PDB file of C-alpha atoms in Angstrom:
ATOM      1  CA  UNK V  19     207.120  93.140  94.538  1.00 52.00           C
ATOM      2  CA  UNK V  20     204.067  95.350  93.961  1.00 46.00           C
ATOM      3  CA  UNK V  21     206.336  98.333  93.325  1.00 45.00           C
ATOM      4  CA  UNK V  22     208.021  96.387  90.539  1.00 44.00           C
ATOM      5  CA  UNK V  23     204.666  95.763  88.735  1.00 40.00           C
ATOM      6  CA  UNK V  24     203.497  99.311  89.081  1.00 36.00           C
ATOM      7  CA  UNK V  25     206.825 100.391  87.520  1.00 37.00           C
ATOM      8  CA  UNK V  26     206.601  97.968  84.719  1.00 38.00           C
ATOM      9  CA  UNK V  27     202.916  98.956  84.110  1.00 38.00           C
ATOM     10  CA  UNK V  28     204.034 102.713  84.049  1.00 40.00           C
ATOM     11  CA  UNK V  29     206.954 101.889  81.700  1.00 38.00           C
ATOM     12  CA  UNK V  30     204.683 100.031  79.192  1.00 42.00           C
ATOM     13  CA  UNK V  31     202.036 102.730  79.278  1.00 40.00           C
ATOM     14  CA  UNK V  32     204.708 105.275  78.260  1.00 40.00           C
ATOM     15  CA  UNK V  33     205.576 103.238  75.105  1.00 39.00           C
ATOM     16  CA  UNK V  34     201.901 102.582  74.242  1.00 41.00           C
ATOM     17  CA  UNK V  35     201.236 106.417  74.522  1.00 40.00           C
ATOM     18  CA  UNK V  36     204.038 107.215  72.162  1.00 40.00           C
ATOM     19  CA  UNK V  37     202.531 104.724  69.606  1.00 41.00           C
ATOM     20  CA  UNK V  38     199.296 106.583  69.560  1.00 43.00           C
ATOM     21  CA  UNK V  39     200.717 110.178  69.332  1.00 43.00           C
ATOM     22  CA  UNK V  40     201.087 110.324  65.642  1.00 62.00           C
ATOM     23  CA  UNK V  41     198.418 113.031  65.086  1.00 70.00           C
ATOM     24  CA  UNK V  42     198.947 116.563  66.367  1.00 61.00           C
ATOM     25  CA  UNK V  43     196.601 118.871  68.079  1.00 71.00           C
ATOM     26  CA  UNK V  44     195.691 122.021  65.953  1.00 68.00           C
ATOM     27  CA  UNK V  45     193.686 123.845  68.729  1.00 75.00           C
ATOM     28  CA  UNK V  46     193.293 122.936  72.368  1.00 78.00           C
ATOM     29  CA  UNK V  47     189.976 122.507  74.278  1.00 78.00           C
ATOM     30  CA  UNK V  48     190.570 125.806  76.107  1.00 79.00           C
ATOM     31  CA  UNK V  49     191.034 127.559  72.830  1.00 76.00           C
ATOM     32  CA  UNK V  50     187.867 126.162  71.513  1.00 74.00           C
ATOM     33  CA  UNK V  51     185.921 127.167  74.600  1.00 73.00           C
ATOM     34  CA  UNK V  52     187.292 130.576  74.583  1.00 71.00           C
ATOM     35  CA  UNK V  53     186.229 131.058  70.942  1.00 69.00           C
ATOM     36  CA  UNK V  54     182.841 129.510  71.538  1.00 66.00           C
ATOM     37  CA  UNK V  55     182.314 132.037  74.401  1.00 58.00           C
ATOM     38  CA  UNK V  56     183.307 135.081  72.322  1.00 53.00           C
ATOM     39  CA  UNK V  57     180.566 137.249  70.937  1.00 48.00           C
ATOM     40  CA  UNK V  58     180.161 136.690  67.169  1.00 45.00           C
ATOM     41  CA  UNK V  59     181.908 139.417  65.257  1.00 41.00           C
ATOM     42  CA  UNK V  60     180.531 140.816  62.160  1.00 40.00           C
ATOM     43  CA  UNK V  61     183.009 139.801  59.300  1.00 43.00           C
ATOM     44  CA  UNK V  62     184.279 142.642  56.934  1.00 41.00           C
ATOM     45  CA  UNK V  63     183.277 142.233  53.495  1.00 42.00           C
ATOM     46  CA  UNK V  64     185.885 143.200  50.976  1.00 45.00           C
ATOM     47  CA  UNK V  65     184.932 145.802  48.401  1.00 43.00           C
ATOM     48  CA  UNK V  66     184.324 144.161  45.085  1.00 46.00           C
ATOM     49  CA  UNK V  67     186.685 144.892  42.364  1.00 53.00           C
ATOM     50  CA  UNK V  68     186.879 144.278  38.504  1.00 57.00           C
ATOM     51  CA  UNK V  69     190.337 143.007  38.912  1.00 66.00           C
ATOM     52  CA  UNK V  70     190.226 139.331  40.088  1.00 80.00           C
ATOM     53  CA  UNK V  71     192.560 137.995  42.735  1.00 86.00           C
ATOM     54  CA  UNK V  72     193.824 134.584  43.721  1.00 93.00           C
ATOM     55  CA  UNK V  73     191.567 131.759  44.868  1.00 94.00           C
ATOM     56  CA  UNK V  74     191.698 129.162  47.665  1.00 94.00           C
ATOM     57  CA  UNK V  75     190.125 125.841  46.783  1.00 93.00           C
ATOM     58  CA  UNK V  76     189.573 123.168  49.477  1.00 91.00           C
ATOM     59  CA  UNK V  77     190.424 119.794  48.004  1.00 91.00           C
ATOM     60  CA  UNK V  78     189.994 117.676  51.115  1.00 88.00           C
ATOM     61  CA  UNK V  79     187.675 117.408  52.892  1.00 83.00           C
ATOM     62  CA  UNK V  80     185.511 117.304  49.781  1.00 75.00           C
ATOM     63  CA  UNK V  81     182.857 119.424  51.564  1.00 66.00           C
ATOM     64  CA  UNK V  82     183.926 122.206  53.961  1.00 60.00           C
ATOM     65  CA  UNK V  83     180.559 122.042  55.775  1.00 64.00           C
ATOM     66  CA  UNK V  84     180.479 118.478  56.955  1.00 69.00           C
ATOM     67  CA  UNK V  85     181.065 116.325  59.966  1.00 84.00           C
ATOM     68  CA  UNK V  86     184.516 114.669  60.376  1.00 89.00           C
ATOM     69  CA  UNK V  87     186.236 112.332  62.743  1.00 91.00           C
ATOM     70  CA  UNK V  88     189.660 112.700  64.247  1.00 90.00           C
ATOM     71  CA  UNK V  89     192.384 112.412  62.781  1.00 91.00           C
ATOM     72  CA  UNK V  90     191.456 114.164  59.523  1.00 89.00           C
ATOM     73  CA  UNK V  91     193.266 115.719  56.652  1.00 90.00           C
ATOM     74  CA  UNK V  92     192.964 119.097  55.068  1.00 91.00           C
ATOM     75  CA  UNK V  93     194.320 119.750  51.608  1.00 93.00           C
ATOM     76  CA  UNK V  94     194.103 123.169  50.017  1.00 94.00           C
ATOM     77  CA  UNK V  95     195.169 124.526  46.596  1.00 96.00           C
ATOM     78  CA  UNK V  96     196.040 128.075  45.606  1.00 96.00           C
ATOM     79  CA  UNK V  97     195.092 129.297  42.340  1.00 95.00           C
ATOM     80  CA  UNK V  98     196.453 132.640  40.910  1.00 93.00           C
ATOM     81  CA  UNK V  99     195.264 134.387  37.922  1.00 89.00           C
ATOM     82  CA  UNK V 100     197.232 134.810  34.811  1.00 86.00           C
ATOM     83  CA  UNK V 101     200.124 137.278  35.158  1.00 88.00           C
ATOM     84  CA  UNK V 102     200.372 136.914  38.990  1.00 93.00           C
ATOM     85  CA  UNK V 103     201.758 134.382  41.491  1.00 94.00           C
ATOM     86  CA  UNK V 104     200.917 133.427  44.988  1.00 95.00           C
ATOM     87  CA  UNK V 105     202.840 135.031  47.812  1.00 95.00           C
ATOM     88  CA  UNK V 106     203.151 132.124  50.162  1.00 94.00           C
ATOM     89  CA  UNK V 107     204.782 134.390  52.936  1.00 95.00           C
ATOM     90  CA  UNK V 108     201.451 136.218  53.043  1.00 96.00           C
ATOM     91  CA  UNK V 109     199.488 133.071  54.210  1.00 96.00           C
ATOM     92  CA  UNK V 110     197.485 133.157  57.380  1.00 97.00           C
ATOM     93  CA  UNK V 111     195.203 130.770  59.318  1.00 96.00           C
ATOM     94  CA  UNK V 112     192.939 131.906  62.109  1.00 97.00           C
ATOM     95  CA  UNK V 113     190.868 129.833  64.337  1.00 94.00           C
ATOM     96  CA  UNK V 114     187.319 130.588  65.665  1.00 92.00           C
ATOM     97  CA  UNK V 115     185.440 133.814  66.468  1.00 87.00           C
ATOM     98  CA  UNK V 116     188.450 135.193  68.264  1.00 88.00           C
ATOM     99  CA  UNK V 117     190.625 134.725  65.063  1.00 92.00           C
ATOM    100  CA  UNK V 118     193.447 132.991  67.101  1.00 94.00           C
ATOM    101  CA  UNK V 119     196.401 132.979  64.834  1.00 96.00           C
ATOM    102  CA  UNK V 120     197.292 129.334  64.254  1.00 96.00           C
ATOM    103  CA  UNK V 121     199.423 129.836  61.131  1.00 96.00           C
ATOM    104  CA  UNK V 122     202.803 128.749  62.746  1.00 95.00           C
ATOM    105  CA  UNK V 123     201.189 125.550  64.083  1.00 92.00           C
ATOM    106  CA  UNK V 124     199.764 124.731  60.665  1.00 91.00           C
ATOM    107  CA  UNK V 125     202.995 125.481  58.729  1.00 93.00           C
ATOM    108  CA  UNK V 126     205.063 123.468  61.197  1.00 92.00           C
ATOM    109  CA  UNK V 127     203.019 120.305  60.383  1.00 90.00           C
ATOM    110  CA  UNK V 128     202.607 120.850  56.536  1.00 90.00           C
ATOM    111  CA  UNK V 129     204.766 121.889  53.543  1.00 86.00           C
ATOM    112  CA  UNK V 130     203.639 125.144  51.901  1.00 88.00           C
ATOM    113  CA  UNK V 131     204.177 125.343  48.212  1.00 91.00           C
ATOM    114  CA  UNK V 132     202.886 128.194  45.708  1.00 90.00           C
ATOM    115  CA  UNK V 133     200.200 125.621  44.765  1.00 94.00           C
ATOM    116  CA  UNK V 134     198.850 124.984  48.351  1.00 95.00           C
ATOM    117  CA  UNK V 135     199.400 122.721  51.294  1.00 94.00           C
ATOM    118  CA  UNK V 136     198.390 119.371  52.701  1.00 94.00           C
ATOM    119  CA  UNK V 137     197.917 118.789  56.481  1.00 91.00           C
ATOM    120  CA  UNK V 138     197.428 115.244  57.815  1.00 91.00           C
ATOM    121  CA  UNK V 139     196.677 113.690  61.084  1.00 90.00           C
ATOM    122  CA  UNK V 140     194.960 116.766  62.588  1.00 90.00           C
ATOM    123  CA  UNK V 141     193.245 116.410  65.960  1.00 90.00           C
ATOM    124  CA  UNK V 142     190.875 118.914  67.232  1.00 90.00           C
ATOM    125  CA  UNK V 143     188.345 118.615  70.272  1.00 92.00           C
ATOM    126  CA  UNK V 144     184.665 117.469  69.446  1.00 91.00           C
ATOM    127  CA  UNK V 145     182.491 120.313  68.392  1.00 89.00           C
ATOM    128  CA  UNK V 146     181.952 123.001  65.740  1.00 89.00           C
ATOM    129  CA  UNK V 147     185.073 124.676  64.346  1.00 89.00           C
ATOM    130  CA  UNK V 148     185.822 127.491  61.989  1.00 91.00           C
ATOM    131  CA  UNK V 149     189.233 128.151  60.294  1.00 92.00           C
ATOM    132  CA  UNK V 150     189.873 131.186  58.210  1.00 95.00           C
ATOM    133  CA  UNK V 151     192.508 131.005  55.581  1.00 95.00           C
ATOM    134  CA  UNK V 152     194.014 133.990  53.794  1.00 96.00           C
ATOM    135  CA  UNK V 153     196.570 134.426  50.962  1.00 96.00           C
ATOM    136  CA  UNK V 154     197.701 137.262  48.847  1.00 95.00           C
ATOM    137  CA  UNK V 155     199.160 137.273  45.308  1.00 95.00           C
ATOM    138  CA  UNK V 156     202.305 139.129  44.284  1.00 95.00           C
ATOM    139  CA  UNK V 157     199.933 142.172  43.477  1.00 94.00           C
ATOM    140  CA  UNK V 158     198.685 142.210  47.050  1.00 93.00           C
ATOM    141  CA  UNK V 159     195.158 141.070  46.185  1.00 94.00           C
ATOM    142  CA  UNK V 160     193.949 139.003  49.049  1.00 94.00           C
ATOM    143  CA  UNK V 161     191.815 135.889  49.073  1.00 94.00           C
ATOM    144  CA  UNK V 162     189.831 134.408  52.118  1.00 94.00           C
ATOM    145  CA  UNK V 163     188.288 131.063  52.564  1.00 93.00           C
ATOM    146  CA  UNK V 164     186.436 130.069  55.724  1.00 91.00           C
ATOM    147  CA  UNK V 165     186.225 126.329  56.589  1.00 88.00           C
ATOM    148  CA  UNK V 166     183.395 125.267  58.901  1.00 87.00           C
ATOM    149  CA  UNK V 167     183.252 121.697  60.189  1.00 86.00           C
ATOM    150  CA  UNK V 168     182.053 119.564  62.900  1.00 88.00           C
ATOM    151  CA  UNK V 169     184.098 116.895  64.807  1.00 89.00           C
ATOM    152  CA  UNK V 170     182.276 113.897  66.322  1.00 88.00           C
TER     153      UNK V 170
END
């Protein structure tokens, strides 16, 4: 009889877990720890140019330097200058100090368009995070945007 209750409990817990699993994990706790343990690298500064390139604008969260709660949403807009267009195939996303390539994970859960993307129901472990976004236009001019945020 006790075995039946244990099996019934386990069966019910399986269904409860499925209902909660709507958000996806963008980075794991191990990846966060590895990035936190890595030495800070000096970021290369692009040479300034008289010719402007594309721009990455963070729509949501409304401030990229704020505390967030899981799950959260990121919405980004790409802006090209007149006479050029965004090359969405050039888009890259890197996590943390180690610049772990999370592009495929991000693209799998969002829809990329020439004007940007929206990613909903993101889960990351508690702590401080850095995501670097890169995109080029059809003239190979690159733009970079660093998102820093804290999850509580």
